[in-house]
Amino acid sequence: MVAVPEVEGLGRLVQRRAEPVPAPRRRLVAVAVSPMELLRPESDLARIIGESGRVDLLIARDDAPPPAEVPGPLVSPEVVWVDPDDLDEDEDYPGFDEDDEDDGVAAAVAALDLPDLRVHRLGLPGRLGPDAADMLVAALSELVGFDPEPGVYCVSPAPAPGDPERSAVVAAAQRIGRAYGVPMLRYKSLELSVVD
């Protein structure tokens, strides 16, 4: 039998077995040019997200912009008169709700079964260039937060000097990494991955 000393006011000094301290989960703030970087088969970004804790993914533009089309003039041989009362409005369609419109991205992301993934769609128009970097930095800054907790990482595609869209995304992520002092992680993008 071992004698355990008593301390006045505290009772017996008994060494307690230390409970395991849970390691803080890491949080990723990721950026992608388009949703295809996440949704395509064998996506390196999806693999990284699946192995992480909470992830906020900023998608810069929704999909590849269509090739530039030069609209031709619309000519009608007859004069057309339109009464504004005859124009259809959104509320004329029963059950129409603008928020319910979905291009399939939300359903495709949900099918990936990544419960800790939050997708934020910036929806920049057209192809991304250097002028988009400020918008990307502002959006990423909101996701990182004013004073990021330990364990926050910024994730961006691997640099590709020949791709202005990817260069804009990488430059914005690097600015966030320097400004907030968060480590950078890279993922292989579409062209760098082999899909069987």
PDB file of N, CA and C in Angstrom, residues 1 13 19 21-23 31 39-41 44 48 60 66 71 75 80 94 114-115 124 137 166 184:
ATOM      1  N   MET A   1       0.841  -1.170   0.000  1.00  0.00           N
ATOM      2  CA  MET A   1       0.000   0.000   0.000  1.00  0.00           C
ATOM      3  C   MET A   1       0.884   1.230   0.000  1.00  0.00           C
ATOM      4  N   LEU A  13      -3.397  14.215  -3.016  1.00  0.00           N
ATOM      5  CA  LEU A  13      -2.735  14.451  -4.295  1.00  0.00           C
ATOM      6  C   LEU A  13      -2.605  13.108  -4.998  1.00  0.00           C
ATOM      7  N   GLU A  19      -5.601  12.189 -19.916  1.00  0.00           N
ATOM      8  CA  GLU A  19      -6.483  11.900 -21.037  1.00  0.00           C
ATOM      9  C   GLU A  19      -5.761  12.305 -22.316  1.00  0.00           C
ATOM     10  N   VAL A  21      -5.029  14.206 -25.433  1.00  0.00           N
ATOM     11  CA  VAL A  21      -5.463  15.519 -25.894  1.00  0.00           C
ATOM     12  C   VAL A  21      -5.680  15.418 -27.398  1.00  0.00           C
ATOM     13  N   PRO A  22      -6.892  15.716 -27.835  1.00  0.00           N
ATOM     14  CA  PRO A  22      -7.138  15.607 -29.276  1.00  0.00           C
ATOM     15  C   PRO A  22      -6.343  16.660 -30.036  1.00  0.00           C
ATOM     16  N   ALA A  23      -5.707  16.227 -31.096  1.00  0.00           N
ATOM     17  CA  ALA A  23      -4.959  17.168 -31.924  1.00  0.00           C
ATOM     18  C   ALA A  23      -5.957  18.051 -32.654  1.00  0.00           C
ATOM     19  N   VAL A  31      -8.654  26.979 -53.175  1.00  0.00           N
ATOM     20  CA  VAL A  31      -9.145  27.769 -54.304  1.00  0.00           C
ATOM     21  C   VAL A  31      -8.953  26.954 -55.577  1.00  0.00           C
ATOM     22  N   LEU A  39     -14.425  17.915 -59.353  1.00  0.00           N
ATOM     23  CA  LEU A  39     -15.406  16.907 -59.755  1.00  0.00           C
ATOM     24  C   LEU A  39     -14.877  15.833 -60.693  1.00  0.00           C
ATOM     25  N   ARG A  40     -13.774  16.060 -61.368  1.00  0.00           N
ATOM     26  CA  ARG A  40     -13.298  15.069 -62.331  1.00  0.00           C
ATOM     27  C   ARG A  40     -12.795  13.816 -61.606  1.00  0.00           C
ATOM     28  N   PRO A  41     -12.803  12.673 -62.287  1.00  0.00           N
ATOM     29  CA  PRO A  41     -12.297  11.445 -61.662  1.00  0.00           C
ATOM     30  C   PRO A  41     -10.817  11.589 -61.306  1.00  0.00           C
ATOM     31  N   ASP A  44      -6.979  15.283 -57.608  1.00  0.00           N
ATOM     32  CA  ASP A  44      -6.040  15.435 -56.506  1.00  0.00           C
ATOM     33  C   ASP A  44      -6.624  16.351 -55.440  1.00  0.00           C
ATOM     34  N   ILE A  48      -7.174  15.433 -51.439  1.00  0.00           N
ATOM     35  CA  ILE A  48      -6.682  16.253 -50.325  1.00  0.00           C
ATOM     36  C   ILE A  48      -7.828  16.630 -49.402  1.00  0.00           C
ATOM     37  N   ALA A  60     -13.514  29.979 -58.462  1.00  0.00           N
ATOM     38  CA  ALA A  60     -13.437  31.309 -59.060  1.00  0.00           C
ATOM     39  C   ALA A  60     -14.507  31.532 -60.127  1.00  0.00           C
ATOM     40  N   PRO A  66     -17.697  30.108 -72.822  1.00  0.00           N
ATOM     41  CA  PRO A  66     -17.842  29.694 -74.218  1.00  0.00           C
ATOM     42  C   PRO A  66     -16.924  30.514 -75.112  1.00  0.00           C
ATOM     43  N   PRO A  71     -22.213  38.528 -82.000  1.00  0.00           N
ATOM     44  CA  PRO A  71     -23.629  38.456 -82.333  1.00  0.00           C
ATOM     45  C   PRO A  71     -23.911  39.227 -83.615  1.00  0.00           C
ATOM     46  N   VAL A  75     -32.675  41.034 -87.539  1.00  0.00           N
ATOM     47  CA  VAL A  75     -33.490  41.822 -88.448  1.00  0.00           C
ATOM     48  C   VAL A  75     -34.810  41.110 -88.658  1.00  0.00           C
ATOM     49  N   VAL A  80     -42.406  44.789 -85.068  1.00  0.00           N
ATOM     50  CA  VAL A  80     -42.964  44.020 -83.955  1.00  0.00           C
ATOM     51  C   VAL A  80     -43.244  44.980 -82.812  1.00  0.00           C
ATOM     52  N   PRO A  94     -45.492  28.897 -62.016  1.00  0.00           N
ATOM     53  CA  PRO A  94     -45.754  28.352 -60.677  1.00  0.00           C
ATOM     54  C   PRO A  94     -44.553  27.554 -60.168  1.00  0.00           C
ATOM     55  N   LEU A 114     -18.352  14.436 -49.139  1.00  0.00           N
ATOM     56  CA  LEU A 114     -17.332  15.113 -48.339  1.00  0.00           C
ATOM     57  C   LEU A 114     -18.069  16.030 -47.362  1.00  0.00           C
ATOM     58  N   PRO A 115     -18.438  15.509 -46.178  1.00  0.00           N
ATOM     59  CA  PRO A 115     -19.331  16.256 -45.282  1.00  0.00           C
ATOM     60  C   PRO A 115     -18.744  17.561 -44.740  1.00  0.00           C
ATOM     61  N   LEU A 124     -16.907  34.573 -61.151  1.00  0.00           N
ATOM     62  CA  LEU A 124     -16.303  35.603 -61.997  1.00  0.00           C
ATOM     63  C   LEU A 124     -16.614  35.301 -63.459  1.00  0.00           C
ATOM     64  N   VAL A 137      -8.269  37.476 -53.844  1.00  0.00           N
ATOM     65  CA  VAL A 137      -7.641  37.736 -52.544  1.00  0.00           C
ATOM     66  C   VAL A 137      -8.691  38.170 -51.528  1.00  0.00           C
ATOM     67  N   ARG A 166      -4.836  29.854 -64.064  1.00  0.00           N
ATOM     68  CA  ARG A 166      -4.205  29.214 -62.918  1.00  0.00           C
ATOM     69  C   ARG A 166      -3.197  30.146 -62.266  1.00  0.00           C
ATOM     70  N   MET A 184       1.245  26.879 -47.325  1.00  0.00           N
ATOM     71  CA  MET A 184       0.636  26.603 -48.627  1.00  0.00           C
ATOM     72  C   MET A 184       0.743  25.113 -48.950  1.00  0.00           C
TER      73      MET A 184
END
